[in-house]
Amino acid sequence: MYENIQYTLIDGVATIKLARPDKLNAFNRTMIREITAAVKEAARDEKVRCLVFTGEGRGFCSGQDLADVDKKMDHGEVLREQYRPMMKQIMNLEKPVVAAVNGVAAGAGFSLALACDFRLASEKSSYVNAFIHIGLIPDSGNLYFLQNLVGYSKAAEISILGEKISADRALQLGLVTKVIQSELWDKEVGEFTEYLAKIPTKAVGLIKRNLKQANSLSFEKYLEAEAQGQRIAGLTKDHQEGVQAFIEKRKPVFIGS
Ligand code: LHQ
């Protein structure tokens, strides 16, 4: 169904695998459109309880396909028309989103990883805010996410120097959730995402909503947003199940609603 990505759904875990390995999975118009559509599908489909991004071959994503960039291009329009809808679709997804960063994440590919809730880093992965090397600024929400993660100084360093960051260094900086050895990659990514697909999905979505609101609301307004979120969480079957299981001293079985 898709040309430049593979979309699969297994046991509640939807995976979007970027599939232009010869170019380290660089974005082209088709891939961006397909990712946007696939994330929309994942949002709509109640069977999806966790979304994973990963890349085919040795790269995660090398950002915009530079072979498609020409002098006549209005980069602002490219962002507005192509990247922005994709990034908004990902940001607005009220389900857990994991970047399983198998290799290099550069330019807007780094932005994609930053937009996810978790970054699982293969020991072979690396991170480059490559924009500066071609005279551009980090885009697709990059500085918004990066500054939230590592603060102004480190975000400036990473963006202005544009150095390649190894997986271990990324862990030290707080850029990634954990580093995984190559031989354990499939197993550990599988265990992590299976776990996410079994927890109370609605509560995960509401946590994400509140975290984003905390960035922009006054404390008073935030507390009201929190009360609204908790009201919704309190009405879920998963909340009932969690309390019931606690009382009965058994393991809860959450269904995601
Ligand atoms: C590529 C790419 C690539 C095409 C590797 N394109 N072929 C938004 C709005 C509007 C316009 C502009 O952009 C944006 C957003 C952006 O993302 S701008 C930033 C674009 N990305 C970059 O500048 C990164 C460019 N790539 C690199 O710096 C390196 O390739 C990295 C650091 C990612 C990996 O380095 P290596 O591991 O040494 O691999 P390589 O450079 O040898 O690449 C392997 C192949 O992939 C190679 O092709 P070849 O035919 O020689 O095997 C590259 O040409 C191709 N490739 N990135 N973005």
PDB file of C-alpha atoms in Angstrom, residues 75-215:
ATOM      1  CA  HIS A  75      11.973  26.125   2.255  1.00  0.00           C
ATOM      2  CA  GLY A  76       9.330  27.826   4.425  1.00  0.00           C
ATOM      3  CA  GLU A  77       6.618  26.484   2.129  1.00  0.00           C
ATOM      4  CA  VAL A  78       8.147  22.990   2.152  1.00  0.00           C
ATOM      5  CA  LEU A  79       7.926  23.038   5.932  1.00  0.00           C
ATOM      6  CA  ARG A  80       4.382  24.422   5.988  1.00  0.00           C
ATOM      7  CA  GLU A  81       3.048  22.045   3.335  1.00  0.00           C
ATOM      8  CA  GLN A  82       4.940  18.830   4.002  1.00  0.00           C
ATOM      9  CA  TYR A  83       6.843  18.601   7.292  1.00  0.00           C
ATOM     10  CA  ARG A  84       4.433  20.518   9.522  1.00  0.00           C
ATOM     11  CA  PRO A  85       1.392  18.259   8.907  1.00  0.00           C
ATOM     12  CA  MET A  86       3.580  15.206   9.543  1.00  0.00           C
ATOM     13  CA  MET A  87       5.089  16.545  12.762  1.00  0.00           C
ATOM     14  CA  LYS A  88       1.704  17.744  14.034  1.00  0.00           C
ATOM     15  CA  GLN A  89       0.168  14.361  13.362  1.00  0.00           C
ATOM     16  CA  ILE A  90       2.935  12.744  15.438  1.00  0.00           C
ATOM     17  CA  MET A  91       2.791  15.345  18.219  1.00  0.00           C
ATOM     18  CA  ASN A  92      -0.978  15.072  18.501  1.00  0.00           C
ATOM     19  CA  LEU A  93      -1.012  11.275  18.714  1.00  0.00           C
ATOM     20  CA  GLU A  94      -2.320  10.418  22.180  1.00  0.00           C
ATOM     21  CA  LYS A  95      -0.607   7.024  22.274  1.00  0.00           C
ATOM     22  CA  PRO A  96       2.984   6.159  23.196  1.00  0.00           C
ATOM     23  CA  VAL A  97       5.449   6.808  20.358  1.00  0.00           C
ATOM     24  CA  VAL A  98       8.900   5.224  20.235  1.00  0.00           C
ATOM     25  CA  ALA A  99      11.829   6.016  17.946  1.00  0.00           C
ATOM     26  CA  ALA A 100      13.814   2.795  17.607  1.00  0.00           C
ATOM     27  CA  VAL A 101      16.928   4.540  16.324  1.00  0.00           C
ATOM     28  CA  ASN A 102      18.796   1.808  14.487  1.00  0.00           C
ATOM     29  CA  GLY A 103      21.424   4.068  12.842  1.00  0.00           C
ATOM     30  CA  VAL A 104      22.191   7.670  12.005  1.00  0.00           C
ATOM     31  CA  ALA A 105      19.482  10.267  12.658  1.00  0.00           C
ATOM     32  CA  ALA A 106      20.367  13.526  10.892  1.00  0.00           C
ATOM     33  CA  GLY A 107      18.616  16.803  10.056  1.00  0.00           C
ATOM     34  CA  ALA A 108      14.847  16.370  10.051  1.00  0.00           C
ATOM     35  CA  GLY A 109      15.480  12.677  10.813  1.00  0.00           C
ATOM     36  CA  PHE A 110      16.887  13.813  14.159  1.00  0.00           C
ATOM     37  CA  SER A 111      13.775  16.011  14.574  1.00  0.00           C
ATOM     38  CA  LEU A 112      11.582  12.957  13.974  1.00  0.00           C
ATOM     39  CA  ALA A 113      13.396  11.035  16.719  1.00  0.00           C
ATOM     40  CA  LEU A 114      13.109  14.020  19.070  1.00  0.00           C
ATOM     41  CA  ALA A 115       9.352  14.242  18.504  1.00  0.00           C
ATOM     42  CA  CYS A 116       8.855  10.724  19.873  1.00  0.00           C
ATOM     43  CA  ASP A 117       8.174  10.023  23.553  1.00  0.00           C
ATOM     44  CA  PHE A 118      11.020   7.514  23.839  1.00  0.00           C
ATOM     45  CA  ARG A 119      14.252   7.063  21.905  1.00  0.00           C
ATOM     46  CA  LEU A 120      15.685   3.574  22.043  1.00  0.00           C
ATOM     47  CA  ALA A 121      19.236   3.887  20.764  1.00  0.00           C
ATOM     48  CA  SER A 122      21.070   1.091  19.056  1.00  0.00           C
ATOM     49  CA  GLU A 123      24.742   1.186  20.018  1.00  0.00           C
ATOM     50  CA  LYS A 124      25.261   1.838  16.285  1.00  0.00           C
ATOM     51  CA  SER A 125      23.033   4.920  16.263  1.00  0.00           C
ATOM     52  CA  SER A 126      24.258   8.501  16.034  1.00  0.00           C
ATOM     53  CA  TYR A 127      22.674  11.939  16.069  1.00  0.00           C
ATOM     54  CA  VAL A 128      23.592  14.960  13.952  1.00  0.00           C
ATOM     55  CA  ASN A 129      21.889  18.347  13.784  1.00  0.00           C
ATOM     56  CA  ALA A 130      23.236  18.508  10.253  1.00  0.00           C
ATOM     57  CA  PHE A 131      21.339  21.633   9.150  1.00  0.00           C
ATOM     58  CA  ILE A 132      24.204  24.027   9.956  1.00  0.00           C
ATOM     59  CA  HIS A 133      26.486  22.221   7.504  1.00  0.00           C
ATOM     60  CA  ILE A 134      24.211  23.291   4.656  1.00  0.00           C
ATOM     61  CA  GLY A 135      23.512  26.777   6.019  1.00  0.00           C
ATOM     62  CA  LEU A 136      20.060  25.998   7.412  1.00  0.00           C
ATOM     63  CA  ILE A 137      18.435  26.096  10.831  1.00  0.00           C
ATOM     64  CA  PRO A 138      17.065  23.029  12.648  1.00  0.00           C
ATOM     65  CA  ASP A 139      13.443  22.550  11.633  1.00  0.00           C
ATOM     66  CA  SER A 140      10.404  20.304  12.079  1.00  0.00           C
ATOM     67  CA  GLY A 141      10.143  21.270  15.756  1.00  0.00           C
ATOM     68  CA  ASN A 142      13.786  20.361  16.358  1.00  0.00           C
ATOM     69  CA  LEU A 143      14.822  23.253  18.628  1.00  0.00           C
ATOM     70  CA  TYR A 144      11.513  23.125  20.479  1.00  0.00           C
ATOM     71  CA  PHE A 145      12.078  19.498  21.449  1.00  0.00           C
ATOM     72  CA  LEU A 146      15.838  19.746  21.864  1.00  0.00           C
ATOM     73  CA  GLN A 147      15.750  22.691  24.234  1.00  0.00           C
ATOM     74  CA  ASN A 148      13.079  20.979  26.333  1.00  0.00           C
ATOM     75  CA  LEU A 149      15.294  17.907  26.539  1.00  0.00           C
ATOM     76  CA  VAL A 150      18.762  19.317  27.160  1.00  0.00           C
ATOM     77  CA  GLY A 151      18.369  23.067  27.893  1.00  0.00           C
ATOM     78  CA  TYR A 152      19.512  26.134  25.928  1.00  0.00           C
ATOM     79  CA  SER A 153      23.290  25.685  26.170  1.00  0.00           C
ATOM     80  CA  LYS A 154      23.485  22.097  25.016  1.00  0.00           C
ATOM     81  CA  ALA A 155      20.834  22.685  22.348  1.00  0.00           C
ATOM     82  CA  ALA A 156      22.940  25.576  21.015  1.00  0.00           C
ATOM     83  CA  GLU A 157      26.104  23.456  21.084  1.00  0.00           C
ATOM     84  CA  ILE A 158      24.474  20.538  19.273  1.00  0.00           C
ATOM     85  CA  SER A 159      22.887  22.817  16.657  1.00  0.00           C
ATOM     86  CA  ILE A 160      25.686  25.301  15.998  1.00  0.00           C
ATOM     87  CA  LEU A 161      28.609  22.871  16.081  1.00  0.00           C
ATOM     88  CA  GLY A 162      26.616  20.143  14.318  1.00  0.00           C
ATOM     89  CA  GLU A 163      28.898  17.392  15.587  1.00  0.00           C
ATOM     90  CA  LYS A 164      27.970  13.744  15.298  1.00  0.00           C
ATOM     91  CA  ILE A 165      26.874  12.461  18.728  1.00  0.00           C
ATOM     92  CA  SER A 166      27.396   8.788  19.562  1.00  0.00           C
ATOM     93  CA  ALA A 167      24.736   6.674  21.297  1.00  0.00           C
ATOM     94  CA  ASP A 168      26.652   6.695  24.604  1.00  0.00           C
ATOM     95  CA  ARG A 169      27.108  10.470  24.492  1.00  0.00           C
ATOM     96  CA  ALA A 170      23.403  10.853  23.639  1.00  0.00           C
ATOM     97  CA  LEU A 171      22.559   8.861  26.761  1.00  0.00           C
ATOM     98  CA  GLN A 172      24.839  11.077  28.902  1.00  0.00           C
ATOM     99  CA  LEU A 173      23.143  14.165  27.489  1.00  0.00           C
ATOM    100  CA  GLY A 174      19.680  12.783  28.214  1.00  0.00           C
ATOM    101  CA  LEU A 175      18.823  12.657  24.516  1.00  0.00           C
ATOM    102  CA  VAL A 176      17.893   8.973  24.523  1.00  0.00           C
ATOM    103  CA  THR A 177      16.043   6.636  26.877  1.00  0.00           C
ATOM    104  CA  LYS A 178      18.539   3.764  26.735  1.00  0.00           C
ATOM    105  CA  VAL A 179      21.311   2.296  24.615  1.00  0.00           C
ATOM    106  CA  ILE A 180      20.867  -1.271  23.365  1.00  0.00           C
ATOM    107  CA  GLN A 181      23.578  -3.642  22.184  1.00  0.00           C
ATOM    108  CA  SER A 182      23.192  -4.815  18.594  1.00  0.00           C
ATOM    109  CA  GLU A 183      22.670  -8.477  19.459  1.00  0.00           C
ATOM    110  CA  LEU A 184      19.841  -7.588  21.853  1.00  0.00           C
ATOM    111  CA  TRP A 185      18.209  -4.983  19.583  1.00  0.00           C
ATOM    112  CA  ASP A 186      15.117  -6.877  18.340  1.00  0.00           C
ATOM    113  CA  LYS A 187      14.471  -8.492  21.714  1.00  0.00           C
ATOM    114  CA  GLU A 188      14.747  -5.311  23.782  1.00  0.00           C
ATOM    115  CA  VAL A 189      12.821  -3.109  21.350  1.00  0.00           C
ATOM    116  CA  GLY A 190      10.150  -5.828  21.251  1.00  0.00           C
ATOM    117  CA  GLU A 191       9.901  -6.059  25.041  1.00  0.00           C
ATOM    118  CA  PHE A 192       9.769  -2.291  25.480  1.00  0.00           C
ATOM    119  CA  THR A 193       7.064  -1.720  22.878  1.00  0.00           C
ATOM    120  CA  GLU A 194       5.024  -4.767  23.976  1.00  0.00           C
ATOM    121  CA  TYR A 195       5.029  -3.309  27.487  1.00  0.00           C
ATOM    122  CA  LEU A 196       3.778   0.040  26.164  1.00  0.00           C
ATOM    123  CA  ALA A 197       1.023  -1.720  24.204  1.00  0.00           C
ATOM    124  CA  LYS A 198      -0.323  -3.291  27.408  1.00  0.00           C
ATOM    125  CA  ILE A 199      -0.545  -0.294  29.737  1.00  0.00           C
ATOM    126  CA  PRO A 200      -3.634   1.985  30.022  1.00  0.00           C
ATOM    127  CA  THR A 201      -3.435   3.725  26.630  1.00  0.00           C
ATOM    128  CA  LYS A 202      -5.965   6.470  27.418  1.00  0.00           C
ATOM    129  CA  ALA A 203      -3.994   7.491  30.525  1.00  0.00           C
ATOM    130  CA  VAL A 204      -0.788   7.577  28.452  1.00  0.00           C
ATOM    131  CA  GLY A 205      -2.488   9.919  25.983  1.00  0.00           C
ATOM    132  CA  LEU A 206      -3.750  12.139  28.792  1.00  0.00           C
ATOM    133  CA  ILE A 207      -0.286  12.288  30.395  1.00  0.00           C
ATOM    134  CA  LYS A 208       1.098  13.460  27.036  1.00  0.00           C
ATOM    135  CA  ARG A 209      -1.678  16.056  26.748  1.00  0.00           C
ATOM    136  CA  ASN A 210      -0.977  17.429  30.246  1.00  0.00           C
ATOM    137  CA  LEU A 211       2.790  17.508  29.698  1.00  0.00           C
ATOM    138  CA  LYS A 212       2.305  19.656  26.607  1.00  0.00           C
ATOM    139  CA  GLN A 213      -0.203  21.907  28.360  1.00  0.00           C
ATOM    140  CA  ALA A 214       2.263  22.417  31.234  1.00  0.00           C
ATOM    141  CA  ASN A 215       4.598  24.145  28.754  1.00  0.00           C
TER     142      ASN A 215
END
